[in-house]
Amino acid sequence: MKLQRVQVPDFRVLKNVDISFEKDFVPNIFPLGSQNGGGKSTLLQLIFVLLHCSGDSEKHEFIKNMLYGFEIDDSGKGVLAAIDIWDGEKTVNLEFSVYRDSYAQELLIPSEKLLNHNGNDIQIQDSHENIIFSAPKKLTDISRKIGIIEFQIRELSQYLTILQGVRNIENAEERENQLIRISKNIRFRNIFSVIGYISLKEIKAIDDIKQIILEELRVHQLNLKKFLKEREKLEVLSPKILDYLNLNKIFYIFSYSDSISNSQDRVLLCNIHNIQIEKSESFLNMLSNKIFIAAPTTQVFLFLAQDTRKILFKQQNNYQSQVQKSKSKLPGFFTYDFFAVNLLIDIFKSARDKDFKQAIETGDYGNNYQKLVNELNQILLNKKININPDLSGFTFKLDKPGWGDIELYPEDLSHGELKRLSIYAWIKYNIIEDSIVLIDEIENGFHPDWQYQIIKDIAEWAPKNQYIISTHSYELCQAVTPAHVKELEPRLIKQESES
């Protein structure tokens, strides 16, 4: 999986961005440079949320957060980003655009007479408000509401029948016992709290309960009538919307409200080319598992809620806890500002379990655990890592001839060493292969020599991946050819003619 091209016409600080990434370059690692404020982090986050979240409704909130403040002009349409993906066989073009929901009226005003299921005319002017991109989704939502209301109406009707039977009981004590049993029902419990001041022995108690149920039943029936009428219009128009979307290879993602109003008057659509539209959802889901982002925890993440970002300017805030919460929902999201203890413990447990499984299956223990230790020690150079016997933490020891068995403390390891170890663990543990990996400012905490070396490291750790690395580092850019280096304005590397 490779990112071949990204175009962003106008999103926040990004203006007229058009960058190509050559899929056949070796290594497939592209430094993305600019001076501060060029939008490198914004671009990586935009690519990530669109590719990681579009196919999964449970992740749509992160795209909506990213879209906060994104405006469309009077035309009713705004292109958010165009992204070309190489899937191993062909280039798939994805154009993400925000539309005014009612923009569908300009594209699809019915030319023929609309009929309902009884063959009666539906006034076109009354239907215009339903000619919206989100009509199929609204039809699904309304049908679900109708199903719930119809169930509630049946339930309330059954209660009325039960109450009539209780009312016919002549013995007051027996009548009261029956009402007490009925009151244990959750719905009846609320009703009984309303008439609790009346003795349940009295007929008036039953009549009062009946009136409450009848009023609730009347409200449900009115709502049902309204929703059935709306569904009738949507059932006529939704197939036309779906036909238009399918014919034009457009995938509906979600509707949302802009930053000003609370009405759901915007929709995010994806125009997909070079793939069958019926396969678009499965393609986006597959793509979601092939896109990753790593960034410092100190970064401002635009895919977090606006209120969460605002608290950064407050003396006391829980921004980091919100970052951790989002990571639990976004499996492709990783932060690397400090040593990833839990991640490394999980890796050791996984290696141990693989060895034990092999012992059960073959009678011989595997070498996954020892192989992992050797790989980590190579990264640490003159130090060795040891995990505690109970897998609760780590110790590090100096690995120098003649120095003895010297245990090292956290302060004895540099930020760069721990960060390099964490990035390696993240790539290996997540089995990130044949994927698009976006890394924000990887050089932070690295000596200039290591900034140069990290390019070779990640190429060796997972050579089938594509890496796009935002950077301010000249050393990192010099680790690849000039053609590998991509830039945003203001440029990091000056042209020779300008020097």
PDB file of N, CA and C in Angstrom, residues 134-209:
ATOM      1  N   SER A 134     -28.082  13.087   2.347  1.00  0.00           N
ATOM      2  CA  SER A 134     -28.243  12.216   3.511  1.00  0.00           C
ATOM      3  C   SER A 134     -29.590  11.509   3.548  1.00  0.00           C
ATOM      4  N   ALA A 135     -30.410  11.641   2.467  1.00  0.00           N
ATOM      5  CA  ALA A 135     -31.751  11.031   2.462  1.00  0.00           C
ATOM      6  C   ALA A 135     -31.719   9.525   2.746  1.00  0.00           C
ATOM      7  N   PRO A 136     -30.837   8.732   2.116  1.00  0.00           N
ATOM      8  CA  PRO A 136     -30.817   7.295   2.429  1.00  0.00           C
ATOM      9  C   PRO A 136     -30.502   7.009   3.893  1.00  0.00           C
ATOM     10  N   LYS A 137     -29.571   7.784   4.463  1.00  0.00           N
ATOM     11  CA  LYS A 137     -29.241   7.597   5.879  1.00  0.00           C
ATOM     12  C   LYS A 137     -30.420   8.003   6.748  1.00  0.00           C
ATOM     13  N   LYS A 138     -31.098   9.092   6.399  1.00  0.00           N
ATOM     14  CA  LYS A 138     -32.258   9.532   7.170  1.00  0.00           C
ATOM     15  C   LYS A 138     -33.393   8.518   7.058  1.00  0.00           C
ATOM     16  N   LEU A 139     -33.526   7.898   5.887  1.00  0.00           N
ATOM     17  CA  LEU A 139     -34.546   6.860   5.717  1.00  0.00           C
ATOM     18  C   LEU A 139     -34.275   5.692   6.667  1.00  0.00           C
ATOM     19  N   THR A 140     -33.021   5.307   6.774  1.00  0.00           N
ATOM     20  CA  THR A 140     -32.652   4.231   7.695  1.00  0.00           C
ATOM     21  C   THR A 140     -32.958   4.621   9.134  1.00  0.00           C
ATOM     22  N   ASP A 141     -32.595   5.864   9.507  1.00  0.00           N
ATOM     23  CA  ASP A 141     -32.830   6.326  10.880  1.00  0.00           C
ATOM     24  C   ASP A 141     -34.318   6.402  11.201  1.00  0.00           C
ATOM     25  N   ILE A 142     -35.103   6.933  10.256  1.00  0.00           N
ATOM     26  CA  ILE A 142     -36.550   7.069  10.489  1.00  0.00           C
ATOM     27  C   ILE A 142     -37.212   5.699  10.555  1.00  0.00           C
ATOM     28  N   SER A 143     -36.788   4.789   9.706  1.00  0.00           N
ATOM     29  CA  SER A 143     -37.353   3.426   9.741  1.00  0.00           C
ATOM     30  C   SER A 143     -37.075   2.769  11.092  1.00  0.00           C
ATOM     31  N   ARG A 144     -35.884   3.031  11.635  1.00  0.00           N
ATOM     32  CA  ARG A 144     -35.559   2.487  12.962  1.00  0.00           C
ATOM     33  C   ARG A 144     -36.452   3.110  14.032  1.00  0.00           C
ATOM     34  N   LYS A 145     -36.684   4.425  13.943  1.00  0.00           N
ATOM     35  CA  LYS A 145     -37.553   5.102  14.902  1.00  0.00           C
ATOM     36  C   LYS A 145     -38.980   4.571  14.806  1.00  0.00           C
ATOM     37  N   ILE A 146     -39.443   4.344  13.565  1.00  0.00           N
ATOM     38  CA  ILE A 146     -40.794   3.819  13.368  1.00  0.00           C
ATOM     39  C   ILE A 146     -40.928   2.452  14.022  1.00  0.00           C
ATOM     40  N   GLY A 147     -39.910   1.627  13.864  1.00  0.00           N
ATOM     41  CA  GLY A 147     -39.938   0.305  14.483  1.00  0.00           C
ATOM     42  C   GLY A 147     -40.033   0.387  15.999  1.00  0.00           C
ATOM     43  N   ILE A 148     -39.297   1.321  16.594  1.00  0.00           N
ATOM     44  CA  ILE A 148     -39.337   1.490  18.055  1.00  0.00           C
ATOM     45  C   ILE A 148     -40.704   1.983  18.508  1.00  0.00           C
ATOM     46  N   ILE A 149     -41.251   2.982  17.776  1.00  0.00           N
ATOM     47  CA  ILE A 149     -42.555   3.537  18.161  1.00  0.00           C
ATOM     48  C   ILE A 149     -43.649   2.488  18.007  1.00  0.00           C
ATOM     49  N   GLU A 150     -43.611   1.702  16.923  1.00  0.00           N
ATOM     50  CA  GLU A 150     -44.635   0.665  16.728  1.00  0.00           C
ATOM     51  C   GLU A 150     -44.580  -0.366  17.858  1.00  0.00           C
ATOM     52  N   PHE A 151     -43.375  -0.694  18.303  1.00  0.00           N
ATOM     53  CA  PHE A 151     -43.246  -1.633  19.434  1.00  0.00           C
ATOM     54  C   PHE A 151     -43.842  -1.016  20.699  1.00  0.00           C
ATOM     55  N   GLN A 152     -43.564   0.263  20.930  1.00  0.00           N
ATOM     56  CA  GLN A 152     -44.084   0.928  22.123  1.00  0.00           C
ATOM     57  C   GLN A 152     -45.610   1.025  22.089  1.00  0.00           C
ATOM     58  N   ILE A 153     -46.161   1.266  20.893  1.00  0.00           N
ATOM     59  CA  ILE A 153     -47.626   1.327  20.769  1.00  0.00           C
ATOM     60  C   ILE A 153     -48.246  -0.028  21.084  1.00  0.00           C
ATOM     61  N   ARG A 154     -47.651  -1.104  20.568  1.00  0.00           N
ATOM     62  CA  ARG A 154     -48.162  -2.453  20.868  1.00  0.00           C
ATOM     63  C   ARG A 154     -48.077  -2.735  22.370  1.00  0.00           C
ATOM     64  N   GLU A 155     -46.967  -2.315  22.965  1.00  0.00           N
ATOM     65  CA  GLU A 155     -46.762  -2.551  24.388  1.00  0.00           C
ATOM     66  C   GLU A 155     -47.806  -1.803  25.215  1.00  0.00           C
ATOM     67  N   LEU A 156     -48.026  -0.532  24.878  1.00  0.00           N
ATOM     68  CA  LEU A 156     -49.021   0.257  25.615  1.00  0.00           C
ATOM     69  C   LEU A 156     -50.428  -0.297  25.429  1.00  0.00           C
ATOM     70  N   SER A 157     -50.733  -0.761  24.236  1.00  0.00           N
ATOM     71  CA  SER A 157     -52.057  -1.356  23.987  1.00  0.00           C
ATOM     72  C   SER A 157     -52.251  -2.611  24.834  1.00  0.00           C
ATOM     73  N   GLN A 158     -51.180  -3.383  24.992  1.00  0.00           N
ATOM     74  CA  GLN A 158     -51.262  -4.582  25.844  1.00  0.00           C
ATOM     75  C   GLN A 158     -51.497  -4.188  27.306  1.00  0.00           C
ATOM     76  N   TYR A 159     -50.861  -3.102  27.743  1.00  0.00           N
ATOM     77  CA  TYR A 159     -51.063  -2.634  29.115  1.00  0.00           C
ATOM     78  C   TYR A 159     -52.520  -2.242  29.355  1.00  0.00           C
ATOM     79  N   LEU A 160     -53.131  -1.594  28.355  1.00  0.00           N
ATOM     80  CA  LEU A 160     -54.537  -1.205  28.496  1.00  0.00           C
ATOM     81  C   LEU A 160     -55.429  -2.425  28.667  1.00  0.00           C
ATOM     82  N   THR A 161     -55.142  -3.475  27.897  1.00  0.00           N
ATOM     83  CA  THR A 161     -55.924  -4.715  28.002  1.00  0.00           C
ATOM     84  C   THR A 161     -55.753  -5.335  29.388  1.00  0.00           C
ATOM     85  N   ILE A 162     -54.486  -5.328  29.875  1.00  0.00           N
ATOM     86  CA  ILE A 162     -54.212  -5.891  31.205  1.00  0.00           C
ATOM     87  C   ILE A 162     -54.946  -5.093  32.283  1.00  0.00           C
ATOM     88  N   LEU A 163     -54.898  -3.770  32.164  1.00  0.00           N
ATOM     89  CA  LEU A 163     -55.563  -2.926  33.163  1.00  0.00           C
ATOM     90  C   LEU A 163     -57.075  -3.135  33.190  1.00  0.00           C
ATOM     91  N   GLN A 164     -57.637  -3.329  31.998  1.00  0.00           N
ATOM     92  CA  GLN A 164     -59.083  -3.563  31.945  1.00  0.00           C
ATOM     93  C   GLN A 164     -59.436  -4.850  32.675  1.00  0.00           C
ATOM     94  N   GLY A 165     -58.553  -5.861  32.525  1.00  0.00           N
ATOM     95  CA  GLY A 165     -58.790  -7.124  33.245  1.00  0.00           C
ATOM     96  C   GLY A 165     -58.707  -6.940  34.742  1.00  0.00           C
ATOM     97  N   VAL A 166     -57.752  -6.126  35.200  1.00  0.00           N
ATOM     98  CA  VAL A 166     -57.615  -5.852  36.635  1.00  0.00           C
ATOM     99  C   VAL A 166     -58.824  -5.060  37.138  1.00  0.00           C
ATOM    100  N   ARG A 167     -59.281  -4.127  36.327  1.00  0.00           N
ATOM    101  CA  ARG A 167     -60.424  -3.294  36.726  1.00  0.00           C
ATOM    102  C   ARG A 167     -61.671  -4.139  36.954  1.00  0.00           C
ATOM    103  N   ASN A 168     -61.780  -5.238  36.228  1.00  0.00           N
ATOM    104  CA  ASN A 168     -62.960  -6.106  36.335  1.00  0.00           C
ATOM    105  C   ASN A 168     -62.933  -6.990  37.575  1.00  0.00           C
ATOM    106  N   ILE A 169     -61.799  -6.990  38.305  1.00  0.00           N
ATOM    107  CA  ILE A 169     -61.712  -7.774  39.534  1.00  0.00           C
ATOM    108  C   ILE A 169     -62.516  -7.062  40.626  1.00  0.00           C
ATOM    109  N   GLU A 170     -63.428  -7.777  41.226  1.00  0.00           N
ATOM    110  CA  GLU A 170     -64.313  -7.158  42.219  1.00  0.00           C
ATOM    111  C   GLU A 170     -63.647  -7.029  43.579  1.00  0.00           C
ATOM    112  N   ASN A 171     -62.816  -8.010  43.967  1.00  0.00           N
ATOM    113  CA  ASN A 171     -62.178  -7.977  45.279  1.00  0.00           C
ATOM    114  C   ASN A 171     -61.062  -6.939  45.303  1.00  0.00           C
ATOM    115  N   ALA A 172     -61.176  -5.944  46.215  1.00  0.00           N
ATOM    116  CA  ALA A 172     -60.219  -4.828  46.264  1.00  0.00           C
ATOM    117  C   ALA A 172     -58.807  -5.306  46.593  1.00  0.00           C
ATOM    118  N   GLU A 173     -58.698  -6.288  47.542  1.00  0.00           N
ATOM    119  CA  GLU A 173     -57.374  -6.779  47.925  1.00  0.00           C
ATOM    120  C   GLU A 173     -56.688  -7.455  46.741  1.00  0.00           C
ATOM    121  N   GLU A 174     -57.414  -8.288  46.037  1.00  0.00           N
ATOM    122  CA  GLU A 174     -56.856  -8.984  44.880  1.00  0.00           C
ATOM    123  C   GLU A 174     -56.481  -7.985  43.786  1.00  0.00           C
ATOM    124  N   ARG A 175     -57.338  -6.975  43.613  1.00  0.00           N
ATOM    125  CA  ARG A 175     -57.082  -5.944  42.615  1.00  0.00           C
ATOM    126  C   ARG A 175     -55.776  -5.205  42.948  1.00  0.00           C
ATOM    127  N   GLU A 176     -55.597  -4.919  44.232  1.00  0.00           N
ATOM    128  CA  GLU A 176     -54.370  -4.231  44.657  1.00  0.00           C
ATOM    129  C   GLU A 176     -53.144  -5.113  44.415  1.00  0.00           C
ATOM    130  N   ASN A 177     -53.244  -6.397  44.736  1.00  0.00           N
ATOM    131  CA  ASN A 177     -52.111  -7.319  44.531  1.00  0.00           C
ATOM    132  C   ASN A 177     -51.712  -7.398  43.063  1.00  0.00           C
ATOM    133  N   GLN A 178     -52.703  -7.416  42.187  1.00  0.00           N
ATOM    134  CA  GLN A 178     -52.424  -7.462  40.753  1.00  0.00           C
ATOM    135  C   GLN A 178     -51.708  -6.188  40.313  1.00  0.00           C
ATOM    136  N   LEU A 179     -52.163  -5.036  40.805  1.00  0.00           N
ATOM    137  CA  LEU A 179     -51.525  -3.773  40.437  1.00  0.00           C
ATOM    138  C   LEU A 179     -50.095  -3.695  40.962  1.00  0.00           C
ATOM    139  N   ILE A 180     -49.857  -4.236  42.143  1.00  0.00           N
ATOM    140  CA  ILE A 180     -48.492  -4.243  42.698  1.00  0.00           C
ATOM    141  C   ILE A 180     -47.565  -5.067  41.815  1.00  0.00           C
ATOM    142  N   ARG A 181     -48.057  -6.222  41.355  1.00  0.00           N
ATOM    143  CA  ARG A 181     -47.239  -7.054  40.455  1.00  0.00           C
ATOM    144  C   ARG A 181     -46.953  -6.318  39.151  1.00  0.00           C
ATOM    145  N   ILE A 182     -47.976  -5.647  38.630  1.00  0.00           N
ATOM    146  CA  ILE A 182     -47.807  -4.891  37.378  1.00  0.00           C
ATOM    147  C   ILE A 182     -46.811  -3.745  37.574  1.00  0.00           C
ATOM    148  N   SER A 183     -46.824  -3.131  38.751  1.00  0.00           N
ATOM    149  CA  SER A 183     -45.981  -1.960  39.002  1.00  0.00           C
ATOM    150  C   SER A 183     -44.488  -2.286  38.925  1.00  0.00           C
ATOM    151  N   LYS A 184     -44.120  -3.551  38.999  1.00  0.00           N
ATOM    152  CA  LYS A 184     -42.709  -3.936  38.926  1.00  0.00           C
ATOM    153  C   LYS A 184     -42.157  -3.816  37.506  1.00  0.00           C
ATOM    154  N   ASN A 185     -43.063  -3.705  36.541  1.00  0.00           N
ATOM    155  CA  ASN A 185     -42.620  -3.444  35.168  1.00  0.00           C
ATOM    156  C   ASN A 185     -41.988  -2.055  35.105  1.00  0.00           C
ATOM    157  N   ILE A 186     -40.866  -1.923  34.391  1.00  0.00           N
ATOM    158  CA  ILE A 186     -40.115  -0.666  34.361  1.00  0.00           C
ATOM    159  C   ILE A 186     -40.976   0.489  33.879  1.00  0.00           C
ATOM    160  N   ARG A 187     -41.726   0.274  32.791  1.00  0.00           N
ATOM    161  CA  ARG A 187     -42.556   1.353  32.258  1.00  0.00           C
ATOM    162  C   ARG A 187     -43.651   1.717  33.255  1.00  0.00           C
ATOM    163  N   PHE A 188     -44.290   0.713  33.867  1.00  0.00           N
ATOM    164  CA  PHE A 188     -45.355   0.982  34.820  1.00  0.00           C
ATOM    165  C   PHE A 188     -44.820   1.657  36.085  1.00  0.00           C
ATOM    166  N   ARG A 189     -43.547   1.384  36.409  1.00  0.00           N
ATOM    167  CA  ARG A 189     -42.959   1.942  37.628  1.00  0.00           C
ATOM    168  C   ARG A 189     -43.025   3.474  37.596  1.00  0.00           C
ATOM    169  N   ASN A 190     -42.730   4.056  36.430  1.00  0.00           N
ATOM    170  CA  ASN A 190     -42.781   5.514  36.301  1.00  0.00           C
ATOM    171  C   ASN A 190     -44.214   6.033  36.421  1.00  0.00           C
ATOM    172  N   ILE A 191     -45.142   5.290  35.839  1.00  0.00           N
ATOM    173  CA  ILE A 191     -46.547   5.699  35.894  1.00  0.00           C
ATOM    174  C   ILE A 191     -47.070   5.633  37.321  1.00  0.00           C
ATOM    175  N   PHE A 192     -46.703   4.573  38.041  1.00  0.00           N
ATOM    176  CA  PHE A 192     -47.195   4.415  39.410  1.00  0.00           C
ATOM    177  C   PHE A 192     -46.649   5.496  40.336  1.00  0.00           C
ATOM    178  N   SER A 193     -45.442   6.011  39.995  1.00  0.00           N
ATOM    179  CA  SER A 193     -44.894   7.081  40.827  1.00  0.00           C
ATOM    180  C   SER A 193     -45.731   8.353  40.698  1.00  0.00           C
ATOM    181  N   VAL A 194     -46.411   8.514  39.551  1.00  0.00           N
ATOM    182  CA  VAL A 194     -47.259   9.685  39.336  1.00  0.00           C
ATOM    183  C   VAL A 194     -48.534   9.600  40.172  1.00  0.00           C
ATOM    184  N   ILE A 195     -49.094   8.415  40.282  1.00  0.00           N
ATOM    185  CA  ILE A 195     -50.378   8.271  40.989  1.00  0.00           C
ATOM    186  C   ILE A 195     -50.185   7.616  42.358  1.00  0.00           C
ATOM    187  N   GLY A 196     -48.983   7.707  42.879  1.00  0.00           N
ATOM    188  CA  GLY A 196     -48.661   7.008  44.124  1.00  0.00           C
ATOM    189  C   GLY A 196     -49.466   7.455  45.330  1.00  0.00           C
ATOM    190  N   TYR A 197     -50.029   8.651  45.248  1.00  0.00           N
ATOM    191  CA  TYR A 197     -50.795   9.170  46.398  1.00  0.00           C
ATOM    192  C   TYR A 197     -52.161   8.521  46.516  1.00  0.00           C
ATOM    193  N   ILE A 198     -52.569   7.758  45.483  1.00  0.00           N
ATOM    194  CA  ILE A 198     -53.891   7.127  45.486  1.00  0.00           C
ATOM    195  C   ILE A 198     -53.756   5.679  45.940  1.00  0.00           C
ATOM    196  N   SER A 199     -54.662   5.219  46.766  1.00  0.00           N
ATOM    197  CA  SER A 199     -54.650   3.824  47.173  1.00  0.00           C
ATOM    198  C   SER A 199     -54.893   2.939  45.965  1.00  0.00           C
ATOM    199  N   LEU A 200     -54.062   1.904  45.848  1.00  0.00           N
ATOM    200  CA  LEU A 200     -54.184   1.011  44.701  1.00  0.00           C
ATOM    201  C   LEU A 200     -55.450   0.154  44.784  1.00  0.00           C
ATOM    202  N   LYS A 201     -56.115   0.211  45.894  1.00  0.00           N
ATOM    203  CA  LYS A 201     -57.358  -0.544  46.001  1.00  0.00           C
ATOM    204  C   LYS A 201     -58.491   0.136  45.264  1.00  0.00           C
ATOM    205  N   GLU A 202     -58.342   1.438  45.061  1.00  0.00           N
ATOM    206  CA  GLU A 202     -59.427   2.213  44.462  1.00  0.00           C
ATOM    207  C   GLU A 202     -59.454   2.059  42.939  1.00  0.00           C
ATOM    208  N   ILE A 203     -60.650   2.029  42.399  1.00  0.00           N
ATOM    209  CA  ILE A 203     -60.839   1.966  40.948  1.00  0.00           C
ATOM    210  C   ILE A 203     -60.223   3.201  40.291  1.00  0.00           C
ATOM    211  N   LYS A 204     -60.255   4.331  41.005  1.00  0.00           N
ATOM    212  CA  LYS A 204     -59.714   5.578  40.464  1.00  0.00           C
ATOM    213  C   LYS A 204     -58.225   5.425  40.100  1.00  0.00           C
ATOM    214  N   ALA A 205     -57.497   4.615  40.854  1.00  0.00           N
ATOM    215  CA  ALA A 205     -56.078   4.399  40.556  1.00  0.00           C
ATOM    216  C   ALA A 205     -55.920   3.779  39.170  1.00  0.00           C
ATOM    217  N   ILE A 206     -56.755   2.794  38.870  1.00  0.00           N
ATOM    218  CA  ILE A 206     -56.686   2.146  37.559  1.00  0.00           C
ATOM    219  C   ILE A 206     -57.065   3.119  36.461  1.00  0.00           C
ATOM    220  N   ASP A 207     -58.102   3.924  36.713  1.00  0.00           N
ATOM    221  CA  ASP A 207     -58.540   4.885  35.701  1.00  0.00           C
ATOM    222  C   ASP A 207     -57.467   5.949  35.443  1.00  0.00           C
ATOM    223  N   ASP A 208     -56.789   6.385  36.514  1.00  0.00           N
ATOM    224  CA  ASP A 208     -55.721   7.369  36.329  1.00  0.00           C
ATOM    225  C   ASP A 208     -54.556   6.793  35.527  1.00  0.00           C
ATOM    226  N   ILE A 209     -54.198   5.551  35.830  1.00  0.00           N
ATOM    227  CA  ILE A 209     -53.131   4.889  35.073  1.00  0.00           C
ATOM    228  C   ILE A 209     -53.528   4.763  33.611  1.00  0.00           C
TER     229      ILE A 209
END
